[in-house]
mmCIF file of N, CA and C in Angstrom:
data_model
loop_
_atom_site.group_PDB
_atom_site.id
_atom_site.type_symbol
_atom_site.label_atom_id
_atom_site.label_comp_id
_atom_site.label_asym_id
_atom_site.label_seq_id
_atom_site.Cartn_x
_atom_site.Cartn_y
_atom_site.Cartn_z
ATOM 1 N N MET A 1 10.164 16.994 -10.841
ATOM 2 C CA MET A 1 11.105 16.489 -11.206
ATOM 3 C C MET A 1 10.541 16.133 -12.631
ATOM 4 N N GLY A 2 9.586 16.875 -12.806
ATOM 5 C CA GLY A 2 8.782 16.856 -14.488
ATOM 6 C C GLY A 2 8.273 15.021 -14.628
ATOM 7 N N GLU A 3 8.339 14.449 -13.688
ATOM 8 C CA GLU A 3 7.920 12.855 -14.026
ATOM 9 C C GLU A 3 6.592 12.803 -14.015
ATOM 10 N N LEU A 4 5.841 13.559 -13.151
ATOM 11 C CA LEU A 4 4.226 13.178 -13.275
ATOM 12 C C LEU A 4 3.693 14.739 -13.835
ATOM 13 N N GLU A 5 2.315 14.416 -14.728
ATOM 14 C CA GLU A 5 1.471 15.856 -14.748
ATOM 15 C C GLU A 5 1.070 16.275 -13.553
ATOM 16 N N THR A 6 0.879 17.755 -14.007
ATOM 17 C CA THR A 6 0.276 18.372 -12.707
ATOM 18 C C THR A 6 -1.035 18.595 -12.735
ATOM 19 N N SER A 7 -1.712 18.966 -11.950
ATOM 20 C CA SER A 7 -3.009 19.613 -12.167
ATOM 21 C C SER A 7 -3.657 19.176 -10.416
ATOM 22 N N LYS A 8 -4.656 19.976 -10.038
ATOM 23 C CA LYS A 8 -5.278 19.800 -8.753
ATOM 24 C C LYS A 8 -5.647 18.696 -8.860
ATOM 25 N N VAL A 9 -6.434 18.028 -9.577
ATOM 26 C CA VAL A 9 -7.236 16.690 -9.852
ATOM 27 C C VAL A 9 -6.060 15.805 -10.184
ATOM 28 N N LEU A 10 -5.282 15.444 -10.673
ATOM 29 C CA LEU A 10 -4.481 14.669 -10.669
ATOM 30 C C LEU A 10 -3.348 14.766 -9.286
ATOM 31 N N ASN A 11 -2.632 15.765 -9.187
ATOM 32 C CA ASN A 11 -2.280 15.080 -7.362
ATOM 33 C C ASN A 11 -3.052 14.413 -6.610
ATOM 34 N N GLN A 12 -4.244 14.888 -6.766
ATOM 35 C CA GLN A 12 -4.898 13.829 -5.541
ATOM 36 C C GLN A 12 -5.321 12.723 -5.425
ATOM 37 N N GLU A 13 -4.755 12.350 -6.539
ATOM 38 C CA GLU A 13 -4.896 11.300 -7.028
ATOM 39 C C GLU A 13 -3.732 10.099 -6.488
ATOM 40 N N LEU A 14 -2.481 10.938 -6.082
ATOM 41 C CA LEU A 14 -1.085 10.462 -6.040
ATOM 42 C C LEU A 14 -1.071 10.616 -4.704
ATOM 43 N N ASP A 15 -2.045 11.672 -3.282
ATOM 44 C CA ASP A 15 -2.010 11.763 -2.306
ATOM 45 C C ASP A 15 -2.429 10.739 -1.403
ATOM 46 N N LEU A 16 -1.231 10.576 -0.431
ATOM 47 C CA LEU A 16 -1.736 9.708 0.597
ATOM 48 C C LEU A 16 -2.752 9.895 1.160
ATOM 49 N N ILE A 17 -3.734 9.293 2.007
ATOM 50 C CA ILE A 17 -5.350 9.522 2.062
ATOM 51 C C ILE A 17 -5.010 9.567 3.536
ATOM 52 N N LYS A 18 -5.755 10.687 4.312
ATOM 53 C CA LYS A 18 -5.591 10.832 5.585
ATOM 54 C C LYS A 18 -6.103 9.803 6.484
ATOM 55 N N GLY A 19 -5.284 9.384 7.782
ATOM 56 C CA GLY A 19 -5.705 9.029 8.723
ATOM 57 C C GLY A 19 -7.356 8.821 9.079
ATOM 58 N N GLY A 20 -7.637 10.229 8.792
ATOM 59 C CA GLY A 20 -9.466 9.611 9.061
ATOM 60 C C GLY A 20 -10.402 8.935 8.512
ATOM 61 N N ASP A 21 -9.665 8.407 7.094
ATOM 62 C CA ASP A 21 -10.477 7.769 6.393
ATOM 63 C C ASP A 21 -10.328 6.606 6.215
ATOM 64 N N THR A 22 -11.707 5.890 6.555
ATOM 65 C CA THR A 22 -11.716 4.487 6.749
ATOM 66 C C THR A 22 -12.339 3.885 6.217
ATOM 67 N N ARG A 23 -12.614 4.229 4.904
ATOM 68 C CA ARG A 23 -13.185 3.144 3.885
ATOM 69 C C ARG A 23 -11.762 2.354 3.037
ATOM 70 N N TRP A 24 -12.302 0.916 3.096
ATOM 71 C CA TRP A 24 -11.184 0.065 3.219
ATOM 72 C C TRP A 24 -10.282 0.397 1.290
ATOM 73 N N GLY A 25 -11.438 1.085 0.118
ATOM 74 C CA GLY A 25 -11.106 1.760 -1.019
ATOM 75 C C GLY A 25 -10.109 2.629 -0.818
ATOM 76 N N SER A 26 -9.936 3.279 -0.055
ATOM 77 C CA SER A 26 -9.036 4.753 0.477
ATOM 78 C C SER A 26 -7.870 4.078 0.654
ATOM 79 N N HIS A 27 -7.722 2.803 1.978
ATOM 80 C CA HIS A 27 -6.580 2.571 2.346
ATOM 81 C C HIS A 27 -5.912 1.583 1.212
ATOM 82 N N TYR A 28 -6.698 0.971 0.457
ATOM 83 C CA TYR A 28 -5.939 0.206 -1.108
ATOM 84 C C TYR A 28 -5.544 1.757 -1.660
ATOM 85 N N LYS A 29 -5.938 2.407 -2.104
ATOM 86 C CA LYS A 29 -5.201 3.433 -3.121
ATOM 87 C C LYS A 29 -4.203 3.995 -2.124
ATOM 88 N N SER A 30 -4.427 4.089 -0.690
ATOM 89 C CA SER A 30 -3.329 4.766 0.023
ATOM 90 C C SER A 30 -1.636 3.816 -0.377
ATOM 91 N N PHE A 31 -2.142 2.867 0.279
ATOM 92 C CA PHE A 31 -0.903 1.755 -0.392
ATOM 93 C C PHE A 31 -0.296 1.720 -1.788
ATOM 94 N N GLY A 32 -1.002 1.970 -2.672
ATOM 95 C CA GLY A 32 -0.885 1.968 -4.206
ATOM 96 C C GLY A 32 -0.044 2.990 -4.088
ATOM 97 N N ASN A 33 -0.589 3.875 -3.341
ATOM 98 C CA ASN A 33 0.225 5.438 -3.787
ATOM 99 C C ASN A 33 1.392 5.443 -3.231
ATOM 100 N N PHE A 34 1.420 4.861 -1.793
ATOM 101 C CA PHE A 34 3.092 4.857 -0.912
ATOM 102 C C PHE A 34 3.545 4.121 -1.824
ATOM 103 N N ILE A 35 3.809 2.691 -2.633
ATOM 104 C CA ILE A 35 4.380 1.807 -3.117
ATOM 105 C C ILE A 35 4.926 2.884 -4.615
ATOM 106 N N SER A 36 3.749 3.850 -5.335
ATOM 107 C CA SER A 36 4.507 4.000 -6.590
ATOM 108 C C SER A 36 5.583 5.507 -6.193
ATOM 109 N N ASN A 37 4.963 6.100 -4.756
ATOM 110 C CA ASN A 37 5.596 7.604 -4.922
ATOM 111 C C ASN A 37 7.103 6.992 -3.491
ATOM 112 N N PHE A 38 7.014 5.350 -3.636
ATOM 113 C CA PHE A 38 8.284 5.303 -2.611
ATOM 114 C C PHE A 38 9.896 6.353 -2.789
ATOM 115 N N ALA A 39 10.420 6.308 -4.045
ATOM 116 C CA ALA A 39 11.488 6.978 -3.971
ATOM 117 C C ALA A 39 11.661 8.425 -3.385
ATOM 118 N N SER A 40 10.334 8.797 -4.016
ATOM 119 C CA SER A 40 10.067 10.152 -2.955
ATOM 120 C C SER A 40 9.836 10.411 -1.953
ATOM 121 N N ILE A 41 9.188 9.867 -1.434
ATOM 122 C CA ILE A 41 9.145 9.490 0.026
ATOM 123 C C ILE A 41 10.468 9.776 0.920
ATOM 124 N N VAL A 42 11.299 8.538 0.277
ATOM 125 C CA VAL A 42 12.966 8.427 0.555
ATOM 126 C C VAL A 42 13.153 9.509 0.249
ATOM 127 N N ASP A 43 13.465 10.354 -0.366
ATOM 128 C CA ASP A 43 14.051 11.428 -0.653
ATOM 129 C C ASP A 43 13.626 12.636 0.199
ATOM 130 N N VAL A 44 12.694 12.375 0.230
ATOM 131 C CA VAL A 44 12.239 13.952 1.085
ATOM 132 C C VAL A 44 12.471 13.534 2.692
ATOM 133 N N LEU A 45 12.148 12.339 3.186
ATOM 134 C CA LEU A 45 13.119 12.040 4.735
ATOM 135 C C LEU A 45 14.510 11.732 4.410
ATOM 136 N N ASP A 46 15.485 11.880 3.334
ATOM 137 C CA ASP A 46 16.971 12.009 3.414
ATOM 138 C C ASP A 46 16.798 13.566 3.640
ATOM 139 N N THR A 47 16.164 14.085 3.117
ATOM 140 C CA THR A 47 16.242 16.017 2.700
ATOM 141 C C THR A 47 16.247 16.124 4.362
ATOM 142 N N LEU A 48 14.982 15.907 4.940
ATOM 143 C CA LEU A 48 14.769 15.966 6.437
ATOM 144 C C LEU A 48 15.831 15.735 7.525
ATOM 145 N N VAL A 49 16.209 14.635 7.037
ATOM 146 C CA VAL A 49 17.090 14.343 8.248
ATOM 147 C C VAL A 49 18.718 15.244 8.204
ATOM 148 N N ALA A 50 18.791 15.348 6.641
ATOM 149 C CA ALA A 50 19.943 16.662 6.214
ATOM 150 C C ALA A 50 19.927 17.684 6.809
ATOM 151 N N ASN A 51 18.718 18.210 6.873
ATOM 152 C CA ASN A 51 18.009 19.537 6.967
ATOM 153 C C ASN A 51 17.756 20.228 8.219
ATOM 154 N N ALA A 52 17.215 19.234 9.422
ATOM 155 C CA ALA A 52 16.874 18.592 10.474
ATOM 156 C C ALA A 52 17.637 20.484 11.224
ATOM 157 N N SER A 53 16.503 20.897 11.405
ATOM 158 C CA SER A 53 17.133 21.981 12.459
ATOM 159 C C SER A 53 17.301 21.657 14.363
ATOM 160 N N THR A 54 17.148 20.518 14.387
ATOM 161 C CA THR A 54 17.028 20.223 16.068
ATOM 162 C C THR A 54 17.154 18.855 15.991
ATOM 163 N N PRO A 55 18.328 18.115 16.928
ATOM 164 C CA PRO A 55 18.666 16.887 16.892
ATOM 165 C C PRO A 55 17.245 15.732 17.222
ATOM 166 N N ASP A 56 16.183 16.198 17.697
ATOM 167 C CA ASP A 56 14.998 15.336 18.327
ATOM 168 C C ASP A 56 14.269 15.495 16.351
ATOM 169 N N GLU A 57 14.039 16.195 15.899
ATOM 170 C CA GLU A 57 13.838 16.347 13.898
ATOM 171 C C GLU A 57 14.414 15.532 13.418
ATOM 172 N N ARG A 58 15.941 15.096 13.512
ATOM 173 C CA ARG A 58 16.960 14.756 12.646
ATOM 174 C C ARG A 58 16.584 12.949 13.230
ATOM 175 N N ALA A 59 15.890 12.967 14.574
ATOM 176 C CA ALA A 59 15.813 11.464 14.889
ATOM 177 C C ALA A 59 14.658 11.230 14.700
ATOM 178 N N SER A 60 13.683 11.981 14.894
ATOM 179 C CA SER A 60 12.302 11.266 14.355
ATOM 180 C C SER A 60 12.555 10.956 12.537
ATOM 181 N N ALA A 61 12.964 11.960 11.810
ATOM 182 C CA ALA A 61 12.934 11.737 10.437
ATOM 183 C C ALA A 61 13.861 10.581 9.861
ATOM 184 N N SER A 62 14.923 10.234 10.831
ATOM 185 C CA SER A 62 15.968 9.341 10.346
ATOM 186 C C SER A 62 15.165 8.007 11.130
ATOM 187 N N GLY A 63 14.558 7.703 11.941
ATOM 188 C CA GLY A 63 13.803 6.840 12.306
ATOM 189 C C GLY A 63 12.458 6.553 11.657
ATOM 190 N N PHE A 64 11.697 7.201 10.746
ATOM 191 C CA PHE A 64 10.732 7.157 10.172
ATOM 192 C C PHE A 64 11.554 6.354 8.651
ATOM 193 N N LEU A 65 12.828 7.128 8.108
ATOM 194 C CA LEU A 65 13.465 6.706 7.007
ATOM 195 C C LEU A 65 13.913 4.954 7.287
ATOM 196 N N ARG A 66 14.443 4.579 8.396
ATOM 197 C CA ARG A 66 14.705 3.447 8.794
ATOM 198 C C ARG A 66 14.048 2.488 8.760
ATOM 199 N N SER A 67 12.327 2.983 9.208
ATOM 200 C CA SER A 67 11.259 2.040 9.477
ATOM 201 C C SER A 67 10.660 1.518 7.373
ATOM 202 N N CYS A 68 10.415 2.517 7.029
ATOM 203 C CA CYS A 68 9.952 2.610 5.826
ATOM 204 C C CYS A 68 10.928 1.760 4.813
ATOM 205 N N GLN A 69 12.212 1.597 5.204
ATOM 206 C CA GLN A 69 12.904 0.867 4.228
ATOM 207 C C GLN A 69 13.097 -0.656 4.509
ATOM 208 N N THR A 70 12.531 -0.683 5.685
ATOM 209 C CA THR A 70 12.798 -2.759 6.206
ATOM 210 C C THR A 70 11.640 -3.049 4.900
ATOM 211 N N PHE A 71 12.179 -4.470 5.149
ATOM 212 C CA PHE A 71 11.547 -5.646 4.377
ATOM 213 C C PHE A 71 10.321 -5.821 5.010
ATOM 214 N N GLU A 72 10.341 -5.936 6.187
ATOM 215 C CA GLU A 72 8.933 -6.218 6.702
ATOM 216 C C GLU A 72 7.903 -4.881 6.401
ATOM 217 N N THR A 73 8.257 -3.554 6.175
ATOM 218 C CA THR A 73 7.644 -2.787 6.024
ATOM 219 C C THR A 73 6.860 -2.528 4.398
ATOM 220 N N VAL A 74 8.203 -2.894 3.467
ATOM 221 C CA VAL A 74 7.844 -3.066 2.047
ATOM 222 C C VAL A 74 6.775 -4.707 1.870
ATOM 223 N N PHE A 75 7.074 -5.448 2.257
ATOM 224 C CA PHE A 75 6.389 -6.885 2.474
ATOM 225 C C PHE A 75 4.974 -6.508 2.726
ATOM 226 N N PHE A 76 4.781 -5.856 3.591
ATOM 227 C CA PHE A 76 3.406 -5.670 4.481
ATOM 228 C C PHE A 76 2.304 -4.707 3.353
ATOM 229 N N PHE A 77 3.455 -2.943 3.044
ATOM 230 C CA PHE A 77 2.223 -2.620 2.005
ATOM 231 C C PHE A 77 2.175 -3.547 0.629
ATOM 232 N N HIS A 78 3.240 -4.191 0.135
ATOM 233 C CA HIS A 78 2.742 -5.284 -0.781
ATOM 234 C C HIS A 78 1.656 -5.862 -0.758
ATOM 235 N N LEU A 79 1.893 -6.805 0.427
ATOM 236 C CA LEU A 79 0.510 -8.041 1.239
ATOM 237 C C LEU A 79 -1.000 -7.675 1.032
ATOM 238 N N MET A 80 -0.950 -6.333 1.768
ATOM 239 C CA MET A 80 -2.155 -5.654 2.081
ATOM 240 C C MET A 80 -2.673 -4.987 1.107
ATOM 241 N N THR A 81 -1.571 -4.523 0.051
ATOM 242 C CA THR A 81 -2.099 -4.147 -1.441
ATOM 243 C C THR A 81 -3.057 -5.345 -2.287
ATOM 244 N N ASP A 82 -1.786 -6.813 -2.426
ATOM 245 C CA ASP A 82 -2.674 -7.359 -2.742
ATOM 246 C C ASP A 82 -4.260 -8.264 -1.746
ATOM 247 N N VAL A 83 -4.153 -8.301 -0.552
ATOM 248 C CA VAL A 83 -5.219 -8.475 0.076
ATOM 249 C C VAL A 83 -6.622 -7.274 -0.272
ATOM 250 N N LEU A 84 -6.527 -6.220 -0.206
ATOM 251 C CA LEU A 84 -7.214 -5.337 -0.362
ATOM 252 C C LEU A 84 -7.669 -5.139 -2.194
ATOM 253 N N ARG A 85 -6.751 -5.695 -2.899
ATOM 254 C CA ARG A 85 -7.435 -5.391 -3.834
ATOM 255 C C ARG A 85 -8.294 -6.950 -4.088
ATOM 256 N N ILE A 86 -7.870 -7.802 -3.852
ATOM 257 C CA ILE A 86 -8.993 -8.673 -4.077
ATOM 258 C C ILE A 86 -10.035 -8.506 -3.329
ATOM 259 N N THR A 87 -10.320 -8.036 -1.969
ATOM 260 C CA THR A 87 -11.584 -7.495 -1.222
ATOM 261 C C THR A 87 -12.165 -6.489 -1.683
ATOM 262 N N TYR A 88 -11.602 -5.765 -2.242
ATOM 263 C CA TYR A 88 -11.997 -4.044 -2.943
ATOM 264 C C TYR A 88 -13.134 -4.280 -3.476
ATOM 265 N N GLU A 89 -14.045 -5.410 -4.244
ATOM 266 C CA GLU A 89 -14.849 -5.212 -4.723
ATOM 267 C C GLU A 89 -16.691 -5.703 -3.860
ATOM 268 N N LEU A 90 -15.678 -6.658 -3.199
ATOM 269 C CA LEU A 90 -16.768 -6.989 -2.195
ATOM 270 C C LEU A 90 -17.053 -5.614 -1.204
ATOM 271 N N ASN A 91 -16.147 -4.838 -1.132
ATOM 272 C CA ASN A 91 -15.854 -3.690 0.186
ATOM 273 C C ASN A 91 -17.057 -2.706 -0.513
ATOM 274 N N VAL A 92 -17.011 -2.280 -1.626
ATOM 275 C CA VAL A 92 -17.694 -1.731 -2.462
ATOM 276 C C VAL A 92 -19.153 -1.904 -2.350
ATOM 277 N N SER A 93 -19.698 -3.569 -2.527
ATOM 278 C CA SER A 93 -20.664 -3.586 -3.004
ATOM 279 C C SER A 93 -21.280 -3.661 -1.332
ATOM 280 N N LEU A 94 -20.214 -3.863 -0.425
ATOM 281 C CA LEU A 94 -21.351 -3.799 1.243
ATOM 282 C C LEU A 94 -21.609 -2.493 1.372
ATOM 283 N N GLN A 95 -20.800 -1.400 1.004
ATOM 284 C CA GLN A 95 -20.971 0.015 1.218
ATOM 285 C C GLN A 95 -22.537 0.239 0.570
ATOM 286 N N LYS A 96 -23.026 -0.278 -0.452
ATOM 287 C CA LYS A 96 -24.134 0.350 -1.075
ATOM 288 C C LYS A 96 -25.409 0.319 -0.160
ATOM 289 N N LYS A 97 -26.629 1.006 -0.595
ATOM 290 C CA LYS A 97 -27.099 1.369 0.978
ATOM 291 C C LYS A 97 -28.453 0.065 0.529
ATOM 292 N N GLU A 98 -28.595 -0.156 -0.742
ATOM 293 C CA GLU A 98 -29.657 -1.134 -1.268
ATOM 294 C C GLU A 98 -28.649 -2.436 -1.534
ATOM 295 N N GLN A 99 -28.970 -3.351 -1.091
ATOM 296 C CA GLN A 99 -27.946 -4.458 -1.244
ATOM 297 C C GLN A 99 -28.739 -5.680 -1.704
ATOM 298 N N ASP A 100 -28.258 -6.740 -2.584
ATOM 299 C CA ASP A 100 -28.815 -7.789 -3.273
ATOM 300 C C ASP A 100 -27.649 -8.689 -2.237
ATOM 301 N N ILE A 101 -28.613 -9.703 -1.458
ATOM 302 C CA ILE A 101 -27.734 -10.427 -0.530
ATOM 303 C C ILE A 101 -27.028 -11.321 -1.319
ATOM 304 N N ALA A 102 -27.657 -12.249 -2.044
ATOM 305 C CA ALA A 102 -27.130 -13.320 -2.805
ATOM 306 C C ALA A 102 -26.075 -12.875 -3.982
ATOM 307 N N ASN A 103 -25.914 -11.465 -4.296
ATOM 308 C CA ASN A 103 -24.768 -10.884 -4.937
ATOM 309 C C ASN A 103 -23.752 -11.248 -4.029
ATOM 310 N N VAL A 104 -24.007 -10.594 -2.482
ATOM 311 C CA VAL A 104 -22.781 -10.225 -1.326
ATOM 312 C C VAL A 104 -22.359 -11.448 -1.317
ATOM 313 N N MET A 105 -23.273 -12.578 -1.138
ATOM 314 C CA MET A 105 -22.460 -14.068 -1.054
ATOM 315 C C MET A 105 -22.059 -14.729 -1.586
ATOM 316 N N THR A 106 -22.332 -13.877 -3.278
ATOM 317 C CA THR A 106 -21.459 -14.820 -4.548
ATOM 318 C C THR A 106 -19.740 -14.071 -4.238
ATOM 319 N N LEU A 107 -20.184 -12.527 -3.571
ATOM 320 C CA LEU A 107 -18.561 -12.257 -3.441
ATOM 321 C C LEU A 107 -17.866 -12.444 -2.655
ATOM 322 N N VAL A 108 -18.531 -12.833 -1.325
ATOM 323 C CA VAL A 108 -17.773 -13.475 -0.210
ATOM 324 C C VAL A 108 -17.344 -14.689 -0.558
ATOM 325 N N LYS A 109 -17.831 -15.471 -1.490
ATOM 326 C CA LYS A 109 -17.363 -17.127 -1.832
ATOM 327 C C LYS A 109 -16.171 -16.471 -2.853
ATOM 328 N N VAL A 110 -16.586 -15.433 -3.606
ATOM 329 C CA VAL A 110 -15.003 -15.014 -4.189
ATOM 330 C C VAL A 110 -13.875 -15.054 -3.639
ATOM 331 N N CYS A 111 -13.981 -13.729 -2.738
ATOM 332 C CA CYS A 111 -12.949 -12.993 -2.331
ATOM 333 C C CYS A 111 -12.151 -14.697 -1.293
ATOM 334 N N LYS A 112 -13.056 -15.506 -1.226
ATOM 335 C CA LYS A 112 -12.316 -16.690 0.156
ATOM 336 C C LYS A 112 -11.607 -17.367 -1.271
ATOM 337 N N ARG A 113 -12.101 -17.518 -1.740
ATOM 338 C CA ARG A 113 -11.312 -18.078 -3.234
ATOM 339 C C ARG A 113 -10.470 -17.952 -3.440
ATOM 340 N N ARG A 114 -10.105 -16.238 -3.440
ATOM 341 C CA ARG A 114 -9.119 -15.824 -3.944
ATOM 342 C C ARG A 114 -7.930 -15.643 -3.318
ATOM 343 N N LEU A 115 -8.256 -15.227 -1.607
ATOM 344 C CA LEU A 115 -7.231 -15.202 -0.981
ATOM 345 C C LEU A 115 -7.022 -16.543 -0.469
ATOM 346 N N GLN A 116 -7.500 -17.670 -0.275
ATOM 347 C CA GLN A 116 -6.959 -19.359 -0.209
ATOM 348 C C GLN A 116 -5.917 -19.051 -1.316
ATOM 349 N N ALA A 117 -6.181 -18.637 -2.478
ATOM 350 C CA ALA A 117 -5.222 -19.284 -3.667
ATOM 351 C C ALA A 117 -4.115 -18.226 -3.398
ATOM 352 N N LEU A 118 -4.351 -16.867 -2.782
ATOM 353 C CA LEU A 118 -3.027 -16.239 -2.412
ATOM 354 C C LEU A 118 -2.376 -16.827 -1.525
ATOM 355 N N ARG A 119 -2.484 -17.259 -0.495
ATOM 356 C CA ARG A 119 -2.305 -17.845 0.597
ATOM 357 C C ARG A 119 -1.686 -19.220 -0.067
ATOM 358 N N ASP A 120 -2.064 -20.036 -0.708
ATOM 359 C CA ASP A 120 -1.412 -21.405 -1.211
ATOM 360 C C ASP A 120 -0.717 -21.397 -2.341
ATOM 361 N N ASN A 121 -0.933 -20.261 -3.347
ATOM 362 C CA ASN A 121 0.027 -20.046 -4.418
ATOM 363 C C ASN A 121 1.006 -19.448 -4.604
ATOM 364 N N GLU A 122 0.434 -17.981 -4.324
ATOM 365 C CA GLU A 122 1.032 -16.827 -4.886
ATOM 366 C C GLU A 122 2.098 -16.487 -3.103
ATOM 367 N N TRP A 123 1.927 -16.950 -2.294
ATOM 368 C CA TRP A 123 3.124 -16.484 -1.232
ATOM 369 C C TRP A 123 4.521 -16.591 -1.154
ATOM 370 N N ASP A 124 4.888 -17.338 -2.036
ATOM 371 C CA ASP A 124 6.059 -17.814 -2.401
ATOM 372 C C ASP A 124 6.474 -16.790 -3.854
ATOM 373 N N SER A 125 5.751 -16.584 -4.365
ATOM 374 C CA SER A 125 5.922 -15.827 -4.910
ATOM 375 C C SER A 125 5.916 -14.314 -4.939
ATOM 376 N N LEU A 126 5.217 -13.799 -3.644
ATOM 377 C CA LEU A 126 5.153 -12.578 -2.818
ATOM 378 C C LEU A 126 6.472 -12.251 -2.514
ATOM 379 N N LEU A 127 7.465 -13.532 -1.619
ATOM 380 C CA LEU A 127 8.382 -13.574 -0.865
ATOM 381 C C LEU A 127 9.441 -13.395 -1.778
ATOM 382 N N GLU A 128 9.407 -13.958 -2.755
ATOM 383 C CA GLU A 128 10.720 -14.013 -3.985
ATOM 384 C C GLU A 128 10.662 -12.645 -4.579
ATOM 385 N N LYS A 129 9.430 -12.084 -5.142
ATOM 386 C CA LYS A 129 9.565 -10.776 -5.523
ATOM 387 C C LYS A 129 10.470 -9.439 -4.286
ATOM 388 N N HIS A 130 10.066 -10.014 -3.077
ATOM 389 C CA HIS A 130 11.196 -9.097 -2.361
ATOM 390 C C HIS A 130 12.085 -9.566 -1.284
ATOM 391 N N SER A 131 12.438 -10.625 -1.904
ATOM 392 C CA SER A 131 13.624 -11.576 -1.535
ATOM 393 C C SER A 131 14.825 -10.513 -1.585
ATOM 394 N N GLY A 132 14.961 -9.837 -2.405
ATOM 395 C CA GLY A 132 16.479 -9.159 -2.941
ATOM 396 C C GLY A 132 16.107 -7.751 -2.225
ATOM 397 N N TRP A 133 15.382 -7.481 -1.481
ATOM 398 C CA TRP A 133 15.019 -6.030 -1.155
ATOM 399 C C TRP A 133 16.255 -5.362 -0.191
ATOM 400 N N ASP A 134 17.175 -6.288 0.491
ATOM 401 C CA ASP A 134 18.369 -5.532 1.060
ATOM 402 C C ASP A 134 18.876 -4.877 -0.391
ATOM 403 N N SER A 135 19.462 -5.684 -1.422
ATOM 404 C CA SER A 135 20.429 -5.071 -2.211
ATOM 405 C C SER A 135 19.313 -3.600 -3.226
ATOM 406 N N LEU A 136 18.340 -4.060 -2.864
ATOM 407 C CA LEU A 136 17.305 -2.717 -3.389
ATOM 408 C C LEU A 136 16.955 -1.281 -2.737
ATOM 409 N N LYS A 137 17.634 -1.282 -1.175
ATOM 410 C CA LYS A 137 17.334 -0.291 -0.763
ATOM 411 C C LYS A 137 18.192 0.971 -0.856
ATOM 412 N N GLY A 138 19.587 0.220 -1.357
ATOM 413 C CA GLY A 138 20.221 1.377 -2.073
ATOM 414 C C GLY A 138 19.293 2.261 -3.243
ATOM 415 N N LYS A 139 18.841 1.321 -4.102
ATOM 416 C CA LYS A 139 18.389 2.125 -5.252
ATOM 417 C C LYS A 139 16.725 2.612 -5.273
ATOM 418 N N ARG A 140 16.441 2.651 -4.038
ATOM 419 C CA ARG A 140 15.175 3.479 -3.297
ATOM 420 C C ARG A 140 14.001 3.065 -4.622
ATOM 421 N N GLN A 141 14.159 1.550 -4.857
ATOM 422 C CA GLN A 141 12.853 1.299 -5.485
ATOM 423 C C GLN A 141 11.876 0.099 -4.599
ATOM 424 N N MET A 142 10.710 0.139 -4.898
ATOM 425 C CA MET A 142 10.066 -1.115 -4.263
ATOM 426 C C MET A 142 9.051 -1.635 -5.095
#
């Protein structure tokens, strides 16, 4: 649709990460990419439903479409993106071969404080951000 620059390297940044990738950073990127590509994902699923060659394919695509458009799914992706954003530096630090334990302990404390702040102060704003989800479903926004 001409909305994104195209090249092999650029497109890799927007891909959904393979299920076998287990690093938390890749999950963080996958959630962000799902959110930013949400409208395109819904369009593809709509096309699959409309052009399915068998009833099983149509049912499967329709089920995926309904699942990804629920409040719970949208909320989950945004919540996990926030949680993984908070813990990203700690995860990167823990993956280093040589590690400074004092630095790791400091990062653990920072993560705990930020997660507690998310729980105490940002939970309501996260819910409010998605409270109008049912009205947005038709607009295909996330």
